PDB file of C-alpha atoms in Angstrom:
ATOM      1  CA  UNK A   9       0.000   0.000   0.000  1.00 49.00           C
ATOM      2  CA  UNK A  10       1.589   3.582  -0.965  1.00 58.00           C
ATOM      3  CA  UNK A  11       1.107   6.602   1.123  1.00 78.00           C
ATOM      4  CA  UNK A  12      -1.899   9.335   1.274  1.00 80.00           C
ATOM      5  CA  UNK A  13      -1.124  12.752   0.697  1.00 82.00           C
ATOM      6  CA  UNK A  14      -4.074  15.753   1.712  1.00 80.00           C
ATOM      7  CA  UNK A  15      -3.969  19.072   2.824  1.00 85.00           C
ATOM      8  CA  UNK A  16      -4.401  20.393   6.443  1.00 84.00           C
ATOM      9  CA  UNK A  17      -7.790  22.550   6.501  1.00 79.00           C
ATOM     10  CA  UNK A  18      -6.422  24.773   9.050  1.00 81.00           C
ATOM     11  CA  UNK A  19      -2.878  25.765   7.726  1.00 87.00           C
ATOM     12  CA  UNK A  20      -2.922  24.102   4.228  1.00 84.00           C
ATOM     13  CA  UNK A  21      -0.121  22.464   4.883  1.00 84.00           C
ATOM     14  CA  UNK A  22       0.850  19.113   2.337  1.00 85.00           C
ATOM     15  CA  UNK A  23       0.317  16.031   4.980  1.00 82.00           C
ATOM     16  CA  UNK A  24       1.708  12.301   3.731  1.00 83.00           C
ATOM     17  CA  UNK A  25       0.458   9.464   5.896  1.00 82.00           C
ATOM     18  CA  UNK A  26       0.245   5.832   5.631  1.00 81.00           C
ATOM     19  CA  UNK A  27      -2.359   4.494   3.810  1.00 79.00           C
ATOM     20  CA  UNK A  28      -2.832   2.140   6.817  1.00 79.00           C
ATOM     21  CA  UNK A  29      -4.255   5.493   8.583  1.00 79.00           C
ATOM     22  CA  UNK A  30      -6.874   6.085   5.881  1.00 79.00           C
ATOM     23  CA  UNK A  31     -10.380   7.169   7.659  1.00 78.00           C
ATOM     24  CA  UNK A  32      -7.972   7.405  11.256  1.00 82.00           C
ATOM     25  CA  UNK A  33      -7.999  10.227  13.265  1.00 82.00           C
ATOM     26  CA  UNK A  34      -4.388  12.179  12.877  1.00 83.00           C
ATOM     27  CA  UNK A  35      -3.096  15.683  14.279  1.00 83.00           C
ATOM     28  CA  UNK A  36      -1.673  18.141  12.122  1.00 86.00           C
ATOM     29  CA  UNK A  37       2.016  18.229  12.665  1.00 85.00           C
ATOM     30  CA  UNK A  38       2.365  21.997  12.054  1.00 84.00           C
ATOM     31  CA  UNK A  39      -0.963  23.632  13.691  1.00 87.00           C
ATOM     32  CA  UNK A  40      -2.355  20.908  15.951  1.00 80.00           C
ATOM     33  CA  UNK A  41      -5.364  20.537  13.673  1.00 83.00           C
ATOM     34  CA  UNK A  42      -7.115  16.997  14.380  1.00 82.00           C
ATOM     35  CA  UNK A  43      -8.397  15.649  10.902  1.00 81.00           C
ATOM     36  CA  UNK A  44      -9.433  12.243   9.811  1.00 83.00           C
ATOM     37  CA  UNK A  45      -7.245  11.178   7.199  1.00 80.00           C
ATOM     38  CA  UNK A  46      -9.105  10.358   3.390  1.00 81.00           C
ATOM     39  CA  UNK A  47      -9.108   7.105   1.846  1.00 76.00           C
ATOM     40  CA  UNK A  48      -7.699   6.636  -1.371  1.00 67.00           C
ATOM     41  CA  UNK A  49     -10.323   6.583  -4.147  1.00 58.00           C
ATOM     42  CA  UNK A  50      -9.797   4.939  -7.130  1.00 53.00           C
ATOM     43  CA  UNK A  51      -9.990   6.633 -10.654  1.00 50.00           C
ATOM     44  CA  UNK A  52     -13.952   7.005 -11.811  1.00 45.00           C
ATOM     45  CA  UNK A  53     -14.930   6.607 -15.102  1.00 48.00           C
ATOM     46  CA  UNK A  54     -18.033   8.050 -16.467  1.00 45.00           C
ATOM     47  CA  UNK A  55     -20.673   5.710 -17.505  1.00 49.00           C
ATOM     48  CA  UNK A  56     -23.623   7.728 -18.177  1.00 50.00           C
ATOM     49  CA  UNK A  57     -22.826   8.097 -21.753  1.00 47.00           C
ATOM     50  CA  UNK A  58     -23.654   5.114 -24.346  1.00 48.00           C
ATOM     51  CA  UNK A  59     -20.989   3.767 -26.454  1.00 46.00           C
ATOM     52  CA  UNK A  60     -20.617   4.057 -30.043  1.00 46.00           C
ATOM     53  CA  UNK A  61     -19.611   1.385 -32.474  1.00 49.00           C
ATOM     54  CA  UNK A  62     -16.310   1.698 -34.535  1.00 46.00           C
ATOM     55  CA  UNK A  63     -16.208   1.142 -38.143  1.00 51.00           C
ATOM     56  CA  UNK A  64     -15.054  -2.565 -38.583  1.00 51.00           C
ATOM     57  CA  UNK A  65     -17.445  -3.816 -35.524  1.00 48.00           C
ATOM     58  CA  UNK A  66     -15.351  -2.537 -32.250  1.00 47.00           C
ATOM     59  CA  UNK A  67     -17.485  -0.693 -30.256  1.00 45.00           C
ATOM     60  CA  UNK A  68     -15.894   2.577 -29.261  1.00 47.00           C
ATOM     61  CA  UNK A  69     -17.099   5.349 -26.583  1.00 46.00           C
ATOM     62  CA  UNK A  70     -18.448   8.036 -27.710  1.00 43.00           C
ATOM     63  CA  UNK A  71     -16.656  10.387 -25.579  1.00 44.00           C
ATOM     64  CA  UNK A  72     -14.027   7.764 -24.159  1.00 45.00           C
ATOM     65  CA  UNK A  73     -13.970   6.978 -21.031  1.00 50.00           C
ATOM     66  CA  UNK A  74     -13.407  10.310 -18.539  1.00 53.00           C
ATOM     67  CA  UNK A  75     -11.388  10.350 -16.043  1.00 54.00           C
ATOM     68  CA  UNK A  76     -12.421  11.774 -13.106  1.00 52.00           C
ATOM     69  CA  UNK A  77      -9.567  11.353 -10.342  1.00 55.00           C
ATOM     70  CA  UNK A  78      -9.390  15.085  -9.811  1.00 52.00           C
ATOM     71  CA  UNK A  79     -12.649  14.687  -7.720  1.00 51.00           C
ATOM     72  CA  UNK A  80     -10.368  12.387  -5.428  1.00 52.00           C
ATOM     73  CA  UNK A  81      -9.534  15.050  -3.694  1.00 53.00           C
ATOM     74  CA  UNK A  82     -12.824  16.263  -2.849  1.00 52.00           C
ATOM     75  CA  UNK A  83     -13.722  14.998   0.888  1.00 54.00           C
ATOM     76  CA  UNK A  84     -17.959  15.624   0.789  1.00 51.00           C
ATOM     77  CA  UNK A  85     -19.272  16.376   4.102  1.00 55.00           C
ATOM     78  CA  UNK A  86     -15.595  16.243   5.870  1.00 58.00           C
ATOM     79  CA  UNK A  87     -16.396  19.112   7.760  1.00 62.00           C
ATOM     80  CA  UNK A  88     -19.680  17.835   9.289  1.00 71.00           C
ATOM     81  CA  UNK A  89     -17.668  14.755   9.995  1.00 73.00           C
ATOM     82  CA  UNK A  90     -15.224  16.538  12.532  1.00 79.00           C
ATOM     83  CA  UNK A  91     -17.835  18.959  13.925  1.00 82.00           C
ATOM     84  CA  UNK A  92     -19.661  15.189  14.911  1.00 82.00           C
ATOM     85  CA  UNK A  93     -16.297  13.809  15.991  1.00 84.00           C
ATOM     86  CA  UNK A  94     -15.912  16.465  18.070  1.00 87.00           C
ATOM     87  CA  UNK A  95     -19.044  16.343  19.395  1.00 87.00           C
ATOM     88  CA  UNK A  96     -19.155  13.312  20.288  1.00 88.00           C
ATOM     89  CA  UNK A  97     -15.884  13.656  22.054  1.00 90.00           C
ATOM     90  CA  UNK A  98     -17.141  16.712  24.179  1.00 92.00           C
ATOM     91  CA  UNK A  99     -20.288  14.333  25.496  1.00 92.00           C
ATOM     92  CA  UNK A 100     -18.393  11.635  25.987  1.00 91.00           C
ATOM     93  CA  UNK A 101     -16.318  14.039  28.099  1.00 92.00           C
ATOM     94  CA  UNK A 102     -19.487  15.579  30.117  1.00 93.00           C
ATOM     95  CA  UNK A 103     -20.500  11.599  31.084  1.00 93.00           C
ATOM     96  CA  UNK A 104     -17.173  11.221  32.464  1.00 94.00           C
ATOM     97  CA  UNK A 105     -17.536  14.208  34.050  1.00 94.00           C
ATOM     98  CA  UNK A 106     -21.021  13.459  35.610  1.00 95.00           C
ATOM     99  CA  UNK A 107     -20.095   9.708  36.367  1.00 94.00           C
ATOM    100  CA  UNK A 108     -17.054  10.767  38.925  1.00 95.00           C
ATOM    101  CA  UNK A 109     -19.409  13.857  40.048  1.00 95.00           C
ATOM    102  CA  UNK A 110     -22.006  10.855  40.945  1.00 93.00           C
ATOM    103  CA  UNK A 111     -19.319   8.798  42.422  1.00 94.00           C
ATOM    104  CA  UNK A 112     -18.019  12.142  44.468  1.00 95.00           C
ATOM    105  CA  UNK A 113     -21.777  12.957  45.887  1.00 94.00           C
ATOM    106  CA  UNK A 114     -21.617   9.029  46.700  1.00 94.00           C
ATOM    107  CA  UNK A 115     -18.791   9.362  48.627  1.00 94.00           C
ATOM    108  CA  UNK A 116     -19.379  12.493  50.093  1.00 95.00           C
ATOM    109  CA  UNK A 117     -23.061  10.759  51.193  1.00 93.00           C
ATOM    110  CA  UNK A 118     -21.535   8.045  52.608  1.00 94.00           C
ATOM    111  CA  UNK A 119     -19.258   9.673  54.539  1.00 93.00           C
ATOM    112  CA  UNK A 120     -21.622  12.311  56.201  1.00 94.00           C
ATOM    113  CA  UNK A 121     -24.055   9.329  56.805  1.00 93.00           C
ATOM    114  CA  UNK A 122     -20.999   7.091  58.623  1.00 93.00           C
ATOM    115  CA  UNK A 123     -20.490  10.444  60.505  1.00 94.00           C
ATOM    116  CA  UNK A 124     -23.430  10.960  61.652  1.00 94.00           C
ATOM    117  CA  UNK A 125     -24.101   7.668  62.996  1.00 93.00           C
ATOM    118  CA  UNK A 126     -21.021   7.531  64.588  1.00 93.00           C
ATOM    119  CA  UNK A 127     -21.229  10.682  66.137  1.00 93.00           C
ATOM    120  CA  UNK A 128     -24.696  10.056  67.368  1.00 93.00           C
ATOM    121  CA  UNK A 129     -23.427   6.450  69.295  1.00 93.00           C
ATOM    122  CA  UNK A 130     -20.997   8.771  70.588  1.00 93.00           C
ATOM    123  CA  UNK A 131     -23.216  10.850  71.669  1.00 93.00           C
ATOM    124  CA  UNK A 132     -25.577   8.463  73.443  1.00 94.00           C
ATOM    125  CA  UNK A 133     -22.733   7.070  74.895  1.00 93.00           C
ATOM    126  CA  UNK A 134     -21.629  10.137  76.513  1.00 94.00           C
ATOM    127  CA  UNK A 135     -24.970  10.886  77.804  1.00 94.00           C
ATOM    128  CA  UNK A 136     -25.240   7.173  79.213  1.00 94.00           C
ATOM    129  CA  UNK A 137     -22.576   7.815  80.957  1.00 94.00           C
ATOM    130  CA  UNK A 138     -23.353  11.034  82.426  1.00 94.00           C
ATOM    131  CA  UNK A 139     -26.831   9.975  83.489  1.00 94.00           C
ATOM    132  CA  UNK A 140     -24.812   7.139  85.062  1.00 93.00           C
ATOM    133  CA  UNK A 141     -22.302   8.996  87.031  1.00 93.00           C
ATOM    134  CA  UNK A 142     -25.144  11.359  88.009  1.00 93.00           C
ATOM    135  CA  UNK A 143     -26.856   8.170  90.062  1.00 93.00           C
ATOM    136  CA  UNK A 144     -23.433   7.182  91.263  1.00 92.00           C
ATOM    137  CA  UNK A 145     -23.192  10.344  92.625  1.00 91.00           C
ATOM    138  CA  UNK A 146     -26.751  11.010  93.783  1.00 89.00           C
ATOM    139  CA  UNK A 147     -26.538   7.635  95.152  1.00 90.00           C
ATOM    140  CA  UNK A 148     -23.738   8.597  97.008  1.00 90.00           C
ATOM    141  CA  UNK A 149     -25.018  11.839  98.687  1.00 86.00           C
ATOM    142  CA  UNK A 150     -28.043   9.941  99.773  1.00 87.00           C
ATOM    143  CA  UNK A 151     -25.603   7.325 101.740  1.00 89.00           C
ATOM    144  CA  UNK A 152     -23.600   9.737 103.095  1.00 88.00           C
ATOM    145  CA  UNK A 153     -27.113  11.981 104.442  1.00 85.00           C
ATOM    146  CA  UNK A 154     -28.372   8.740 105.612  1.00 88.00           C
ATOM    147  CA  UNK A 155     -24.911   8.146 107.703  1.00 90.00           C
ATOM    148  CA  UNK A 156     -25.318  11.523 108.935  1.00 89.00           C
ATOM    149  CA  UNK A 157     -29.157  11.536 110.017  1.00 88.00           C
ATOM    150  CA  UNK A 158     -28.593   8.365 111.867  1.00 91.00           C
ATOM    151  CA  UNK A 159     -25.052  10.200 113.375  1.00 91.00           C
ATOM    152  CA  UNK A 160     -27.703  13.015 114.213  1.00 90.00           C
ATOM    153  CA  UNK A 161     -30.519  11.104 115.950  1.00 90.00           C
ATOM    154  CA  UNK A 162     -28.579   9.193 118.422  1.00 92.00           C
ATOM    155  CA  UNK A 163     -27.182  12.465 119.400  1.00 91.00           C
ATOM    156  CA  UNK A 164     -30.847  14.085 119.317  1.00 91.00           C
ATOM    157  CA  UNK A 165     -31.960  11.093 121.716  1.00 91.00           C
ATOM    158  CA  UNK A 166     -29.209  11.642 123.959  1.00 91.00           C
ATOM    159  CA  UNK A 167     -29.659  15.060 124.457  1.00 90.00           C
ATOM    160  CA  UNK A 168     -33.153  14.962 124.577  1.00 90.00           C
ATOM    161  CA  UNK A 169     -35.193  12.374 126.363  1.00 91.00           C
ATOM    162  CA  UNK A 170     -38.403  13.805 124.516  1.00 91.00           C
ATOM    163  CA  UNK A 171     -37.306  13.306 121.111  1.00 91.00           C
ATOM    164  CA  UNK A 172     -40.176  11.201 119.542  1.00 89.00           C
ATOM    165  CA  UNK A 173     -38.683  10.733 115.727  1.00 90.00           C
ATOM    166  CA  UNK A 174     -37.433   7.520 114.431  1.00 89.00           C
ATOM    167  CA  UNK A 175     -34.283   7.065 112.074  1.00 88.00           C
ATOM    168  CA  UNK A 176     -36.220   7.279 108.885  1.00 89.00           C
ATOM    169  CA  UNK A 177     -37.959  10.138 110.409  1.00 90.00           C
ATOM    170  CA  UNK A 178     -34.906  11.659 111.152  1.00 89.00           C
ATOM    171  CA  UNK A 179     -33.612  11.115 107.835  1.00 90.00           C
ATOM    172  CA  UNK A 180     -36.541  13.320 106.101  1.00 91.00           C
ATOM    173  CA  UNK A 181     -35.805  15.853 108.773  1.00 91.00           C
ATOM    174  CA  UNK A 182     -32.489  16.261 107.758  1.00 91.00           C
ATOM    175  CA  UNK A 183     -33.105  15.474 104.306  1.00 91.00           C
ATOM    176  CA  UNK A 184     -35.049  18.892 104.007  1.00 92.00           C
ATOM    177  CA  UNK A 185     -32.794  21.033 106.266  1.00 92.00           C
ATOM    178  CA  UNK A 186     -29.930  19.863 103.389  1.00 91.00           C
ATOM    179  CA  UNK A 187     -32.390  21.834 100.977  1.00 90.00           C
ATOM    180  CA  UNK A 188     -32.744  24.852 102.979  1.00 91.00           C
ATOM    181  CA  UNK A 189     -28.838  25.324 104.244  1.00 88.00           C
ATOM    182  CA  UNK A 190     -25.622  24.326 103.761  1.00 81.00           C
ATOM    183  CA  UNK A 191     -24.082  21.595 105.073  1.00 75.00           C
ATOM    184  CA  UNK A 192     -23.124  23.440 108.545  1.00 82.00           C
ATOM    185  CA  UNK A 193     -25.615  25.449 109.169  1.00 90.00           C
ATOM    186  CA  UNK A 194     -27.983  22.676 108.389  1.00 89.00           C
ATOM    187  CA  UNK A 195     -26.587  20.458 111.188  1.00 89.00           C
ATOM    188  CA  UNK A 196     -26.624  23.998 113.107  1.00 91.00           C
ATOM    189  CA  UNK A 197     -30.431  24.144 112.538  1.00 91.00           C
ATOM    190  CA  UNK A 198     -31.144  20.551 113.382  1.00 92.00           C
ATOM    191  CA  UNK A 199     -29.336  21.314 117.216  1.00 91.00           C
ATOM    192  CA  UNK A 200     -31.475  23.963 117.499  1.00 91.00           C
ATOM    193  CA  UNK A 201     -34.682  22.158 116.909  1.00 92.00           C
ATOM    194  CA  UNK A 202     -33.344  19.344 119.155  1.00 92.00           C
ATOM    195  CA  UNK A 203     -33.497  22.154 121.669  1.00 91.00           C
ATOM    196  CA  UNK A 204     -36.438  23.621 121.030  1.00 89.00           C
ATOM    197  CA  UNK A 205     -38.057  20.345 121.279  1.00 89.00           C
ATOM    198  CA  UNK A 206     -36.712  20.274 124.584  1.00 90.00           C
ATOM    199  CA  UNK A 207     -38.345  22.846 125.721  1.00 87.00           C
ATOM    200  CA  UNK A 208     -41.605  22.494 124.361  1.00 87.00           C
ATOM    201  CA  UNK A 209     -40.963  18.686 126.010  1.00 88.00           C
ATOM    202  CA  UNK A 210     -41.188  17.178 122.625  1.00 89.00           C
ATOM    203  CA  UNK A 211     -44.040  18.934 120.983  1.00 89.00           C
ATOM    204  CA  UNK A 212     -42.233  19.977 117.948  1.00 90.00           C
ATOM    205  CA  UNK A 213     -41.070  16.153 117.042  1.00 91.00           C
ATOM    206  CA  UNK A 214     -44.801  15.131 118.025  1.00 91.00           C
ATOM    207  CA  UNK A 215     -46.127  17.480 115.370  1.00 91.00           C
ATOM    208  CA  UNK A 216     -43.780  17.330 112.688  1.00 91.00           C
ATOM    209  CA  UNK A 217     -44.092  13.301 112.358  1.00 91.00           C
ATOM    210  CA  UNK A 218     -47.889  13.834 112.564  1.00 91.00           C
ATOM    211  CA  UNK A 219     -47.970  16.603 108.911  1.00 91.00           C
ATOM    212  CA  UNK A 220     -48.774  13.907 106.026  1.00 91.00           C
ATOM    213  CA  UNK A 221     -49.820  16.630 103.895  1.00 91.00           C
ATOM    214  CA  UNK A 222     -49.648  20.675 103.290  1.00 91.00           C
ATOM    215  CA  UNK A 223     -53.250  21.113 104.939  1.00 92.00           C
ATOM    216  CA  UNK A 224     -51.957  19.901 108.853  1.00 91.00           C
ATOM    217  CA  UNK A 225     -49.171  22.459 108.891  1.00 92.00           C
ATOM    218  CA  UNK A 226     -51.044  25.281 109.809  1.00 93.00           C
ATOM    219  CA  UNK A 227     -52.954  22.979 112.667  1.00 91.00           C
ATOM    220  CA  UNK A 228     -49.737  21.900 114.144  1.00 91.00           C
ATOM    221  CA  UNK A 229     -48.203  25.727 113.755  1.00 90.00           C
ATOM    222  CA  UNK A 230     -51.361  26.717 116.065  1.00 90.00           C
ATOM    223  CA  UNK A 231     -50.823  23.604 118.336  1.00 89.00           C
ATOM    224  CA  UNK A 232     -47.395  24.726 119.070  1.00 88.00           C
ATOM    225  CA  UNK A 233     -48.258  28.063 119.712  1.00 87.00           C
ATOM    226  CA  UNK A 234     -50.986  26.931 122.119  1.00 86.00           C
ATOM    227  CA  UNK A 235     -48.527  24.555 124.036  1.00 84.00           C
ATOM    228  CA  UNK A 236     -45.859  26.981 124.141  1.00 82.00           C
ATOM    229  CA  UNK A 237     -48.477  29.828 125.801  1.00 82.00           C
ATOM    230  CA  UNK A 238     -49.919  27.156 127.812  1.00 79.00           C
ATOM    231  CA  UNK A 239     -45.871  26.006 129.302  1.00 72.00           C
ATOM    232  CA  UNK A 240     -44.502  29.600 129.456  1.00 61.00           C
ATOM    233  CA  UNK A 241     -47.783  32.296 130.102  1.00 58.00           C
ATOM    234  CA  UNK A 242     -48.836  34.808 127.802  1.00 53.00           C
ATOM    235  CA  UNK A 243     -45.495  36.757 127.669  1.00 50.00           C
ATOM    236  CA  UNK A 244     -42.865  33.647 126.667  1.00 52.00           C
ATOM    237  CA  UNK A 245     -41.888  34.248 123.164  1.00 63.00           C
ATOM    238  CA  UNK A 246     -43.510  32.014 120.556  1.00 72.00           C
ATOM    239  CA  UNK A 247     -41.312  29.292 118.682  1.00 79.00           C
ATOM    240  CA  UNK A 248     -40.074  29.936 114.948  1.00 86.00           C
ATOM    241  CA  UNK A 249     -43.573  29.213 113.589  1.00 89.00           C
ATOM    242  CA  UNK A 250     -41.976  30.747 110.110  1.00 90.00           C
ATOM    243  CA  UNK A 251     -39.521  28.370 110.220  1.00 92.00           C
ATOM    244  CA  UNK A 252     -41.481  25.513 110.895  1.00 92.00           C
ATOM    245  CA  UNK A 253     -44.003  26.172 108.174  1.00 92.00           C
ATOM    246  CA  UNK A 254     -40.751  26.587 105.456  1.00 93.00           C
ATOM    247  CA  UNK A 255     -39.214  22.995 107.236  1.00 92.00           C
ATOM    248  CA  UNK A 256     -42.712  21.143 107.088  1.00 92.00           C
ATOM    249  CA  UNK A 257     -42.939  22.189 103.366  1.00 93.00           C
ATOM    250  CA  UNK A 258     -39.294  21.216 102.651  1.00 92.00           C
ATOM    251  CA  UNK A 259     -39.940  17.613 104.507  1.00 92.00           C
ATOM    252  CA  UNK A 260     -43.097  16.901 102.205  1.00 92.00           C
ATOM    253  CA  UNK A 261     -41.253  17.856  99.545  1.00 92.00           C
ATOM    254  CA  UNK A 262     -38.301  15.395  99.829  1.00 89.00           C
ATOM    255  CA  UNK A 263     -40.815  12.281 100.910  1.00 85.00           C
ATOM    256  CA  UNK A 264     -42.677  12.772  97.873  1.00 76.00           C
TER     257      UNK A 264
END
């Protein structure tokens, strides 16, 4: 097979290729210019026109036989040919384009998804264990006020002989002076109403295990009063009545 020879469209330069490349895609050498490469046509011959007959019987053409290899070089429709070619290129382009876009969004999805389920186990975790150290440490405060009401009592029972409330009692009762003070002035408080139950020769421990609900507090704030008139005449002064009412609240509070 012999070589091709064609002009570039873009710089008219004279190309020579292999005829092995004929209808191949090739680049211009000079300017870049991708073209696809003609095949080699062979010479045409006219046949539209009838043969005549030469004297002696050979039949002879008319007009001979006309050569039309000049119109080899004519390429019809080469330049809708590229424009397709390079059409098709630029879409095959944009689906490669949108196939690793789809596989990117994938990923991306994927990865937020993992993420978030991840960091929501995390986060239940975390709370799990908060909620848990919370009882641990709830549960410890409530061992350590039961320690101390029972610490608290015994001393209440030695100091006073008329001190009618029991451990668990004695537990709400300190229970609720924990939500009113601190830790020493609470234990300050209970002393005092050790003594003031004392001296009322344990009224105030009589009344305050007897309030089951907020309507007896005002009963046993009158009882009181009447007991302490009754022991001391009309000019003793009157126990904390404020303070009871506030500490009878607080201990219904805690038992509920």
């Amino acid at each position: 097979m012999g070589d091709i020879s064609f002009a570039c469209r873009a710089c008219r330069k004279e190309l020579e290729v292999e005829a092995g490349l004929a209808g191949q895609d090739v680049a211009c050498p000079a300017c870049g210019q991708v073209m696809t490469v003609p095949r080699e046509r062979q010479k045409l011959t006219f046949k539209g026109q009838r043969s005549a007959r030469a004297p002696g019987g050979a039949v002879e053409s008319a007009a001979g036989e006309e050569d039309l290899s000049a119109l080899s070089d004519i390429h019809a429709f080469e330049g809708d040919r590229e424009r397709f070619i390079q059409r098709r290129r630029w879409w095959a382009a944009v689906r490669r384009v949108c196939v690793l876009l789809g596989l990117l969004l994938s990923l991306i999805g994927v990865g937020y998804g993992a993420w978030r389920f991840y960091d929501a186990r995390d986060t239940r975790q975390r709370q799990a264990a908060a909620a848990l150290a919370r009882q641990e440490e709830a549960r410890a405060l409530r061992q350590t006020q039961q320690r101390e009401s029972r610490r608290l009592s015994a001393a209440a029972r030695r100091e006073n002989p008329y001190w009618k409330l029991s451990d668990g009692e004695g537990d709400l009762l300190w229970r609720a002076l924990n939500t009113l003070h601190r830790s020493a002035a609470a234990e300050k408080a209970f002393h005092d109403w050790v003594a003031c139950d004392r001296e009322l020769f344990g009224a105030f421990s009589e009344q305050l295990a007897r309030i089951q609900d907020a309507d007896a507090i005002e009963p046993a704030c009158q009882w009181l009063a009447g007991i302490a008139l009754g022991l001391r005449g009309a000019p003793a002064p009157l126990p904390p009545l404020d303070r009871f009412r506030e500490l009878a609240a607080a201990r219904l509070a805690v038992k509920e």
